[in-house]
Amino acid sequence: AQKVTQAQTEISVVEKEDVTLDCVYETRDTTYYLFWYKQPPSGELVFLIRRNSFDEQNEISGRYSWNFQKSTSSFNFTITASQVVDSAVYFCALSDQTGANNLFFGTGTRLTVIP
Amino acid sequence: EPEVTQTPSHQVTQMGQEVILRCVPISNHLYFYWYRQILGQKVEFLVSFYNNEISEKSEIFDDQFSVERPDGSNFTLKIRSTKLEDSAMYFCASTSEGRLYGYTFGSGTRLTVV
């Protein structure tokens, strides 16, 4: 069965600090996709990244970076030099063939960046 | 950039009433979804829809729920007789033929059942 674990319920950092959000997943499929979404206070889901199981290359996009490690079934998300606008709930999600390619979300991590 | 549009943004209804949540997916997308997020909890899959029929549904999607694509552009979620526990944010999403590419969510409808 699919499972996504985000052990950090809430994190608070001071502006300009770096912060890493953890995501651990479980799947029996060899082909799967991992996602990160941001949910700001306004409530919408903002797509951040999609990574397939065959691509373990880390990715950087501005202040955001992602570390995908199949050996530990983790897909961690780092924000460098955090800003107040980064305050949101961040969800990690998994999609695999067994789950009919629907998204299974983790419980989310609420990030608060203190000015 | 193409968007998935959901209306209304917020709906308040009395327990036992029927509600219809509306979504306009991206025009060339073929797969449509509804997800639900109870306040403070994770986002959960409800149902997927392809080729004018339900392709998958979760345990949450019981007989009180139905979906429809009545006119080729709208995609609706109907809750027949709302319960207090149906209060949640409902997200519509659509994807193209590639399914996992261009998985776009709408901005959600917050349903409050009183």
XYZ file of C-alpha atoms in Angstrom:
229
model
C 0.000 0.000 0.000
C 1.083 3.543 -0.615
C 2.128 5.710 2.270
C 3.690 9.125 2.621
C 5.085 10.228 5.968
C 5.908 13.788 6.861
C 7.091 13.453 10.431
C 7.493 17.175 11.008
C 4.085 18.594 11.828
C 5.236 22.167 12.369
C 8.521 23.982 11.877
C 9.401 27.559 12.770
C 12.491 29.297 11.476
C 13.778 32.816 11.514
C 13.905 34.596 8.197
C 17.030 33.849 6.127
C 17.601 30.509 7.814
C 17.667 27.342 5.719
C 15.043 24.715 6.412
C 14.578 21.119 5.270
C 11.204 19.424 5.112
C 11.337 15.648 5.277
C 9.280 13.185 3.269
C 9.480 9.401 3.440
C 7.366 7.251 1.157
C 6.373 3.640 0.718
C 5.371 1.896 -2.482
C 5.747 -1.551 -3.972
C 5.912 -0.208 -7.517
C 9.170 0.399 -9.325
C 7.625 3.203 -11.338
C 6.208 6.047 -9.323
C 6.182 9.812 -9.065
C 6.785 12.114 -6.152
C 5.453 15.619 -5.758
C 5.680 18.607 -3.472
C 2.822 21.072 -3.143
C 2.622 24.338 -1.222
C -0.629 25.400 0.437
C -0.512 29.059 1.476
C -3.033 30.510 3.931
C -5.363 31.282 1.030
C -5.873 27.543 0.652
C -4.978 26.676 -2.915
C -2.519 23.927 -3.803
C 0.529 25.205 -5.623
C 2.567 22.655 -7.558
C 6.297 22.853 -6.803
C 7.948 19.799 -8.303
C 7.372 16.345 -9.795
C 10.080 13.680 -9.849
C 9.880 10.190 -11.349
C 11.407 7.149 -9.712
C 14.066 6.727 -12.380
C 15.527 10.145 -11.955
C 17.518 10.483 -8.761
C 19.250 13.633 -9.816
C 18.795 16.376 -7.285
C 17.095 19.512 -8.486
C 17.512 23.154 -7.641
C 15.088 25.906 -8.518
C 16.075 29.249 -7.099
C 15.966 28.967 -3.313
C 14.306 25.551 -3.505
C 16.129 22.243 -3.798
C 15.067 18.644 -3.598
C 17.038 15.581 -2.543
C 15.634 12.285 -3.822
C 17.213 9.135 -2.366
C 15.672 5.813 -3.341
C 17.916 3.941 -0.921
C 16.148 5.599 2.001
C 12.792 6.202 0.224
C 13.075 9.887 0.932
C 12.322 13.020 -1.059
C 13.345 15.960 1.091
C 12.766 19.606 0.299
C 15.099 22.405 1.331
C 14.378 26.111 1.281
C 17.493 28.243 1.402
C 17.414 31.714 2.935
C 13.777 31.404 3.934
C 11.400 34.326 3.548
C 8.137 35.217 5.261
C 6.285 34.404 2.016
C 7.456 30.814 2.378
C 5.126 30.410 5.359
C 2.634 27.736 4.313
C 1.757 24.090 4.671
C 3.870 21.886 2.431
C 2.604 18.529 1.239
C 4.596 15.671 -0.191
C 2.623 13.291 -2.420
C 3.129 9.966 -4.181
C 1.541 8.547 -7.278
C 2.079 4.965 -8.412
C 0.545 2.398 -10.705
C -0.989 0.316 -7.919
C -2.838 3.381 -6.767
C -4.148 3.961 -10.287
C -1.897 6.987 -10.546
C -3.927 8.965 -8.061
C -2.130 11.201 -5.606
C -1.533 10.049 -2.042
C -0.643 12.958 0.182
C 1.313 13.147 3.394
C -0.145 14.961 6.374
C 1.800 18.114 5.594
C 4.351 20.264 7.396
C 3.341 23.741 8.517
C 6.295 26.084 8.026
C 6.297 29.430 9.785
C 9.008 31.892 8.882
C 9.429 34.528 11.550
C 10.599 37.938 10.386
C -1.329 29.711 -18.177
C -4.395 27.445 -18.312
C -6.276 27.083 -15.051
C -8.773 24.777 -13.431
C -11.665 26.947 -12.244
C -13.862 26.060 -9.306
C -17.088 27.705 -8.197
C -18.197 28.751 -5.690
C -15.135 29.487 -3.606
C -17.150 29.075 -0.422
C -20.540 27.469 0.141
C -22.550 27.187 3.333
C -25.375 24.695 3.426
C -27.698 23.164 5.969
C -27.299 19.550 6.951
C -29.404 17.309 4.737
C -29.338 19.659 1.763
C -27.923 18.751 -1.637
C -24.924 20.670 -2.926
C -23.257 20.770 -6.307
C -19.656 21.863 -6.589
C -18.591 22.987 -10.024
C -15.308 22.771 -11.854
C -14.126 23.756 -15.303
C -11.046 21.646 -16.098
C -8.379 22.656 -18.574
C -9.896 22.289 -22.018
C -7.610 19.669 -23.552
C -7.325 17.547 -20.422
C -8.906 14.113 -20.347
C -8.717 12.963 -16.726
C -10.629 14.693 -13.974
C -10.445 14.314 -10.221
C -11.981 15.407 -6.973
C -9.960 15.537 -3.773
C -11.065 16.552 -0.285
C -9.243 18.192 2.591
C -10.896 18.324 5.995
C -9.630 21.383 7.858
C -6.122 20.859 9.155
C -5.793 17.410 7.627
C -4.241 15.924 4.539
C -5.641 16.017 1.043
C -7.513 12.810 0.189
C -8.486 11.311 -3.151
C -12.216 10.987 -3.782
C -12.769 10.017 -7.409
C -11.269 10.036 -10.871
C -13.227 10.347 -14.104
C -12.235 9.465 -17.649
C -14.137 8.965 -20.873
C -17.412 9.975 -19.225
C -17.262 7.465 -16.454
C -15.741 6.958 -13.028
C -12.397 5.178 -13.315
C -11.485 5.000 -9.615
C -13.106 5.974 -6.351
C -12.063 5.872 -2.726
C -13.909 4.566 0.308
C -14.946 8.126 1.075
C -16.896 8.336 -2.172
C -20.048 6.567 -1.037
C -23.569 6.633 -2.447
C -24.088 10.194 -1.241
C -21.570 11.399 -3.815
C -21.849 11.539 -7.582
C -19.920 13.168 -10.394
C -20.986 14.302 -13.789
C -19.638 15.995 -16.860
C -22.900 17.375 -18.163
C -21.821 19.498 -21.102
C -18.250 18.711 -22.102
C -16.754 21.584 -20.147
C -18.064 21.427 -16.589
C -17.232 18.670 -14.118
C -19.459 18.563 -11.067
C -19.441 16.878 -7.685
C -22.838 16.388 -6.064
C -23.383 15.539 -2.441
C -26.932 14.323 -2.118
C -27.648 14.863 1.567
C -24.869 16.712 3.313
C -23.609 15.769 6.755
C -21.601 17.854 9.181
C -18.543 15.732 8.435
C -18.710 16.716 4.767
C -17.403 20.142 5.755
C -14.078 20.406 3.964
C -12.180 22.012 1.124
C -12.928 20.240 -2.138
C -10.327 20.412 -4.888
C -10.896 19.628 -8.525
C -7.931 18.618 -10.691
C -7.346 17.641 -14.279
C -4.549 16.047 -16.259
C -3.708 15.520 -19.881
C -3.197 12.203 -21.672
C 0.107 11.841 -19.875
C -1.828 11.778 -16.598
C 1.019 12.651 -14.328
C 2.120 15.562 -16.424
C 0.261 18.799 -15.988
C -1.623 17.628 -12.893
C -3.363 20.943 -12.172
C -5.524 21.701 -9.144
C -8.244 24.307 -8.892
C -8.251 26.790 -6.036
C -10.849 24.792 -4.133
C -14.375 25.172 -2.792
C -14.724 25.443 0.963
C -17.943 23.669 1.945
C -19.374 24.380 5.376
C -22.287 22.258 6.543
C -24.229 23.728 9.462
